[in-house]
C-alpha positions as a LaTeX table, in Angstrom:
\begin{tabular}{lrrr}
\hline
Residue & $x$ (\AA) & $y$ (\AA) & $z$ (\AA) \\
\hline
Unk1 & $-13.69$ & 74.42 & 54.53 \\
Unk2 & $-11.79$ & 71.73 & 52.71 \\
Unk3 & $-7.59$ & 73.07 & 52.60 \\
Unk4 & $-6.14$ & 69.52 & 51.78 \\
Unk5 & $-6.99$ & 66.16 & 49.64 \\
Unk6 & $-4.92$ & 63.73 & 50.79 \\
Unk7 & $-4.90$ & 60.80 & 48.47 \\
Unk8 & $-4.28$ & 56.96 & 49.07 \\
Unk9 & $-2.53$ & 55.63 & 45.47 \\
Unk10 & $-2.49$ & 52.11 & 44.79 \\
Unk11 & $-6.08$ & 51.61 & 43.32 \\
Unk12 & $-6.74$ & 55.17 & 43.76 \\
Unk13 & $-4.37$ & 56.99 & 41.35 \\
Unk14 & $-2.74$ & 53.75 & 39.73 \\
Unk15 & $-4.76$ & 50.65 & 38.31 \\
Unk16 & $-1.99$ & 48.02 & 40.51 \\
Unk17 & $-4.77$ & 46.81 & 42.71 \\
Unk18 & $-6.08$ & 45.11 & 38.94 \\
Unk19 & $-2.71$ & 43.89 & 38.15 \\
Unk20 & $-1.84$ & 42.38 & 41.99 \\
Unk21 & $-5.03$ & 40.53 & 41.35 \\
Unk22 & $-4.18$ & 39.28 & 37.85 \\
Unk23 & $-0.67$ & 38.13 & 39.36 \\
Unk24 & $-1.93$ & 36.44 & 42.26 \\
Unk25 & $-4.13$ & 34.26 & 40.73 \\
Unk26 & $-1.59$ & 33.36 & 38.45 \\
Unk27 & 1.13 & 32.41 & 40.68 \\
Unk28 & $-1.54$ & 30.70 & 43.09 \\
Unk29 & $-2.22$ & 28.81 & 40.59 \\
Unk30 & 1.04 & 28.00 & 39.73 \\
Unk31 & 1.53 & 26.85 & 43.46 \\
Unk32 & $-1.58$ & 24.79 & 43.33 \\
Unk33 & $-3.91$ & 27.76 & 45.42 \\
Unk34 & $-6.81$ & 28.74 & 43.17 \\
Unk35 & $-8.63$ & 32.50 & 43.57 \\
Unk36 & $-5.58$ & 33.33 & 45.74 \\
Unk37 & $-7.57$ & 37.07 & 44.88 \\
Unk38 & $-10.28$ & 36.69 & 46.89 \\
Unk39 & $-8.47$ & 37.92 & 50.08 \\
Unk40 & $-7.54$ & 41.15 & 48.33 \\
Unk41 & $-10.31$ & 42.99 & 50.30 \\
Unk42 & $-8.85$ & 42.09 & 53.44 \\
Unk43 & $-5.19$ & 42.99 & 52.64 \\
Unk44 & $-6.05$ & 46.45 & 51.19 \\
Unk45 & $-4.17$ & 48.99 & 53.14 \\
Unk46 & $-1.97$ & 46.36 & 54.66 \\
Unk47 & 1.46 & 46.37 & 53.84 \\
Unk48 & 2.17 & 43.32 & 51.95 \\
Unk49 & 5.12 & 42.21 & 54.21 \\
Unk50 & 2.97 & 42.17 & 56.97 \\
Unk51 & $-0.25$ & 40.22 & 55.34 \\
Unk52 & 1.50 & 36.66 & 56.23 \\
Unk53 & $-0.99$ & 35.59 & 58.46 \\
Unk54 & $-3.95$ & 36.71 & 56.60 \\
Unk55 & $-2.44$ & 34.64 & 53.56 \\
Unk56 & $-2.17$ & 31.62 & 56.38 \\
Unk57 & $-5.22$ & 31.69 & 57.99 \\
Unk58 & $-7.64$ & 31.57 & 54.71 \\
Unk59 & $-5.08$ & 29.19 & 52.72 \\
Unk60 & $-3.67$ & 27.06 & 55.61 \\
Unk61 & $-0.52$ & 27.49 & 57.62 \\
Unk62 & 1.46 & 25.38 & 55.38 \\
Unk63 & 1.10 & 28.50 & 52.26 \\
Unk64 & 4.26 & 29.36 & 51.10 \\
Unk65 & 3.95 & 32.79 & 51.11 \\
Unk66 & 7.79 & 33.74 & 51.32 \\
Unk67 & 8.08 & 32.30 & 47.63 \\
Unk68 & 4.92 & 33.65 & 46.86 \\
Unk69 & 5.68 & 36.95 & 48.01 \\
Unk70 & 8.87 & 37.27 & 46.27 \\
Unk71 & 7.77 & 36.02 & 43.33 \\
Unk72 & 4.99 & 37.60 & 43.43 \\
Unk73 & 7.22 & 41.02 & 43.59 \\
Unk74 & 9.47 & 39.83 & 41.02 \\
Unk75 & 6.59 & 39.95 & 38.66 \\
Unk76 & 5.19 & 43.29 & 39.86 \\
Unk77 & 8.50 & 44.97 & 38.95 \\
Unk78 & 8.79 & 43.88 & 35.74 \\
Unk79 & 5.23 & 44.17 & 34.33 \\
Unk80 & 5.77 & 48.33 & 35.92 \\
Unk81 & 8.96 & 48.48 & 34.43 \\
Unk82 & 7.94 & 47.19 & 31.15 \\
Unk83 & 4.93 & 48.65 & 30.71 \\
Unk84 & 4.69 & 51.55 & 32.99 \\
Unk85 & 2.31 & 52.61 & 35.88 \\
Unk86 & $-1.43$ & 52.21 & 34.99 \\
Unk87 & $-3.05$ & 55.70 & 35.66 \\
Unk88 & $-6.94$ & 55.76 & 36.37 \\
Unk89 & $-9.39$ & 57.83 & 35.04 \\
Unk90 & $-9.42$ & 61.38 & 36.03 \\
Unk91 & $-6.62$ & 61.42 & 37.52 \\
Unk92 & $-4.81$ & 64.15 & 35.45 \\
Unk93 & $-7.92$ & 66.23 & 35.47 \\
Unk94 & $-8.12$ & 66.19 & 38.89 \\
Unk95 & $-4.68$ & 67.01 & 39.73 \\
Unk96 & $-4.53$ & 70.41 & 37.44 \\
Unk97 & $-8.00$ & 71.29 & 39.16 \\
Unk98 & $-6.56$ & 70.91 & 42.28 \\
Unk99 & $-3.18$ & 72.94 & 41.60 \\
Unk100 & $-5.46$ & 75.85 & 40.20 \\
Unk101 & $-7.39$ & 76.20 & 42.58 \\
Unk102 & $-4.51$ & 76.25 & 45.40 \\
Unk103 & $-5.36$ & 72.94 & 47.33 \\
Unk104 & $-2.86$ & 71.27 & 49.27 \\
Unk105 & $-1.95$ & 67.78 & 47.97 \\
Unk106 & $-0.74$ & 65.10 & 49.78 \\
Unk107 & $-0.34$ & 61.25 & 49.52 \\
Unk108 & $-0.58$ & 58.62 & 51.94 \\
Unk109 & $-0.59$ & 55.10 & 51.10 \\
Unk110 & 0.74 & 51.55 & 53.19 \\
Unk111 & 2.94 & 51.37 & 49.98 \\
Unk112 & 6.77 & 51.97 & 51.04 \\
Unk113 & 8.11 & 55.70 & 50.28 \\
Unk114 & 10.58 & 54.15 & 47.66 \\
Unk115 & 7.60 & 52.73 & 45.23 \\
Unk116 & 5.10 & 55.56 & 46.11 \\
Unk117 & 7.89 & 58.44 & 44.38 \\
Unk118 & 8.89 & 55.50 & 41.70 \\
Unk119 & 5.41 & 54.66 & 40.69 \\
Unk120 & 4.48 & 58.73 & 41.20 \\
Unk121 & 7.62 & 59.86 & 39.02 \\
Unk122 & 6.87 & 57.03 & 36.41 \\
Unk123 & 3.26 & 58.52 & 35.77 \\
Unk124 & 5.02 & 62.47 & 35.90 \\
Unk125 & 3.05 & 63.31 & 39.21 \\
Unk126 & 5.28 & 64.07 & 42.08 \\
Unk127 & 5.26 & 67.69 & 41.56 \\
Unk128 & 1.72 & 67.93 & 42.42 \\
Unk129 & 2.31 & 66.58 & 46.69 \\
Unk130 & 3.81 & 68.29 & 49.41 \\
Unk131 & 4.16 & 65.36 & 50.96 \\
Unk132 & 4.61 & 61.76 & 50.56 \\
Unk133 & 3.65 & 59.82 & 54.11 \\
Unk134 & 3.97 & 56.47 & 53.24 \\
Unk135 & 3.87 & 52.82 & 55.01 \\
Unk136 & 7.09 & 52.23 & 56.07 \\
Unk137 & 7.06 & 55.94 & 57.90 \\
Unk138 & 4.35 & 55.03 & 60.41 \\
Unk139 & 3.89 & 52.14 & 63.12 \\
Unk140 & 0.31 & 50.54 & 62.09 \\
Unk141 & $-1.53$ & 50.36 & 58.97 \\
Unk142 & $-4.96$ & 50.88 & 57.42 \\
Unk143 & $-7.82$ & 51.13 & 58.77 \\
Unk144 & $-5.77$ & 52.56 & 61.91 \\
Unk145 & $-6.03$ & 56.24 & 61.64 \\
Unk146 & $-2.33$ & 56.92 & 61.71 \\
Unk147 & $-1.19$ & 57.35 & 58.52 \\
Unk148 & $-4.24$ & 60.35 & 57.94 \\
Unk149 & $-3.28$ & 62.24 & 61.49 \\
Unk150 & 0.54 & 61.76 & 60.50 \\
Unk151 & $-0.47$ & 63.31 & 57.53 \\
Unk152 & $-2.94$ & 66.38 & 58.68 \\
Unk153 & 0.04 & 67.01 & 61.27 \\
Unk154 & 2.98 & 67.40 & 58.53 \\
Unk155 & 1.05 & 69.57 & 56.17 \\
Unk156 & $-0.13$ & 71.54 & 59.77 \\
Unk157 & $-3.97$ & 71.58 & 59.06 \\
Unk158 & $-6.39$ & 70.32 & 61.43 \\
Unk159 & $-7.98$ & 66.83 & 60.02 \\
Unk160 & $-11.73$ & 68.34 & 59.35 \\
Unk161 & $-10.33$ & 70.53 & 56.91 \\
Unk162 & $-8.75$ & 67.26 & 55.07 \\
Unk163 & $-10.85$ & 65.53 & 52.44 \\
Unk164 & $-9.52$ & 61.90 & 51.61 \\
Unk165 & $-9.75$ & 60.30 & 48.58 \\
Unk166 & $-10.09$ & 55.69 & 48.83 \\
Unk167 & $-10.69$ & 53.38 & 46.85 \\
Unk168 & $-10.69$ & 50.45 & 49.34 \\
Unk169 & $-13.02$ & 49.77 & 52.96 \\
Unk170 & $-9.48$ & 49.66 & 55.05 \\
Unk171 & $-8.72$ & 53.20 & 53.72 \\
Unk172 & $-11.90$ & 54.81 & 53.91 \\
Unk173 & $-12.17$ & 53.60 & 57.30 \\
Unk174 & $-8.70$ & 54.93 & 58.69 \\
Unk175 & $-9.61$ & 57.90 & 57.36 \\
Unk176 & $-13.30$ & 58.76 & 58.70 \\
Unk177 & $-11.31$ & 57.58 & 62.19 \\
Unk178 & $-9.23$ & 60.35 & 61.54 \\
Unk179 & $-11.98$ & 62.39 & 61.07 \\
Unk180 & $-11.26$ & 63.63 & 57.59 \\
Unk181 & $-14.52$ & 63.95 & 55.05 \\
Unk182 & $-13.79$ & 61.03 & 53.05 \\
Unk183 & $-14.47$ & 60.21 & 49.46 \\
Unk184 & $-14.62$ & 56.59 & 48.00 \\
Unk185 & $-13.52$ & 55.93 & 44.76 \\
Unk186 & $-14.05$ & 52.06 & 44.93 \\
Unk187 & $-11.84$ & 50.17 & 42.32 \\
Unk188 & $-11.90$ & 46.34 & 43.13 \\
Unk189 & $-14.41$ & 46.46 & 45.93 \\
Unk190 & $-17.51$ & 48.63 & 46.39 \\
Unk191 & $-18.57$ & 50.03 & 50.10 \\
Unk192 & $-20.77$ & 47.95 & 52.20 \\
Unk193 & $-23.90$ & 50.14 & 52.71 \\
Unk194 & $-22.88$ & 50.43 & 56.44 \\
Unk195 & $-19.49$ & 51.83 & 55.14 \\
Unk196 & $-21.33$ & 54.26 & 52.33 \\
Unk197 & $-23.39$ & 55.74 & 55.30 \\
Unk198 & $-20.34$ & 57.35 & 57.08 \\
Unk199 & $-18.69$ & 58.52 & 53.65 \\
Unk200 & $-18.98$ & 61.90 & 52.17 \\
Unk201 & $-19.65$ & 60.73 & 48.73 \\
Unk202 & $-18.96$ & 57.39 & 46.80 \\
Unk203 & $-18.13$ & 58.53 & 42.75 \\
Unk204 & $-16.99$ & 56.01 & 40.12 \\
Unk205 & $-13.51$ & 58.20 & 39.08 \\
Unk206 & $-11.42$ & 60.90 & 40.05 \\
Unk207 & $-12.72$ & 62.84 & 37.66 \\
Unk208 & $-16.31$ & 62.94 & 39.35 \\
Unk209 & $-14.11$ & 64.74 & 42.50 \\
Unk210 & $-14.33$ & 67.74 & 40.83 \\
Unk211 & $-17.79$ & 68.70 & 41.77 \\
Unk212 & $-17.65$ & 67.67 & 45.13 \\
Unk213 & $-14.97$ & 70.11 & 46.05 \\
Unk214 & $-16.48$ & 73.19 & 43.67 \\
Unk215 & $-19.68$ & 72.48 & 46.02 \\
Unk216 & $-17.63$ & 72.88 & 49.08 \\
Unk217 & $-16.15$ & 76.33 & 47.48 \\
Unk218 & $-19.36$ & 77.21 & 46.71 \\
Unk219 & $-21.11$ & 76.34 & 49.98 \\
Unk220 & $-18.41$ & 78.36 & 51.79 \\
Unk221 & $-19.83$ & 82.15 & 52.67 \\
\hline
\end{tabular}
């Protein structure tokens, strides 16, 4: 019986995986790198601070990813503070479903605690978590498990009664290691079909969760 939904957030709950892609071809560009985005799949569920060497070893080891990265930043924090936090479909929905019908919420995303509350207080969300485990609280990163155990141990439920909501591979991979039934919402990259054979479902928004977990109610004697 599913007790929590743990939920990953950039890409997931907020369209920045769209608008880091949008940047970073811009500033590569600007630097003289062109489709700096194609790496994106590899640096989901990395934290950004630590994705030097991927940057390195697909663009060179001269890439000057210290301006890029702050730059890079720079821009991020404007276009959110201008604009706002992008929320995806369903997201709403799913969230008053889930308070209903007395789930436990939690997040867990490589994104540092500071941005996760910022980005979950912009969109008028943070009263719907009981807890925020975030990237700068645990040692390793997606597709390591650690973040999803951390998790299952705070709220104090064991990790099969944990359903996880991705939109990347890294995610959905650190949490079927965790052993969580996992659910793949795929935003900028869509599961291999070795990937969509260990997931619990693959559904195009949050929205489409809603099912899922009424069929696990239901299914329950």
């Amino acid at each position: 019986m599913i007790e929590a939904v743990i939920f990953d957030m950039d890409g997931l709950m907020f369209g920045t995986e769209q608008l880091t892609r949008e940047l970073w071809d811009k500033l590569g560009e600007e630097l003289g790198y062109h489709n700096i985005s194609v790496i994106i799949p590899e640096t989901m569920g990395v934290r950004f601070n630590e994705s030097e060497p991927i940057f390195k070893r697909r663009f060179g080891p001269d890439f000057p990813f210290t301006v890029f990265a702050a730059e890079y930043l720079r821009r991020f924090t404007k276009e959110i503070q201008t604009h706002g936090v992008p929320v995806k479909e369903g997201l709403y929905d799913l969230l008053e479903y889930l308070r209903q019908e007395h789930f436990i919420c939690a997040i867990a995303s490589s994104t540092v605690r500071e941005k996760v509350l910022e980005y979950c207080n912009k969109a008028n969300v943070t009263q719907y978590f009981q807890t925020f485990i975030c990237g700068d609280m645990v040692e390793k990163c997606k597709p390591d498990p650690q973040i999803y155990l951390t998790t299952a141990q705070v709220l104090g439920i064991a990790p099969s009664r944990c359903m996880v909501l991705e939109d990347s591979p890294n995610g959905c991979l650190s949490a079927i290691r965790a052993g969580m039934k996992t659910v793949m919402v795929p935003d900028q990259v869509q599961p291999t079909e070795e990937l969509r054979a260990k997931l619990a479902a693959c559904v195009p928004t949050l929205r489409d969760v809603i099912p899922l977990l009424k069929e696990e109610r239901e299914a329950q004697p």
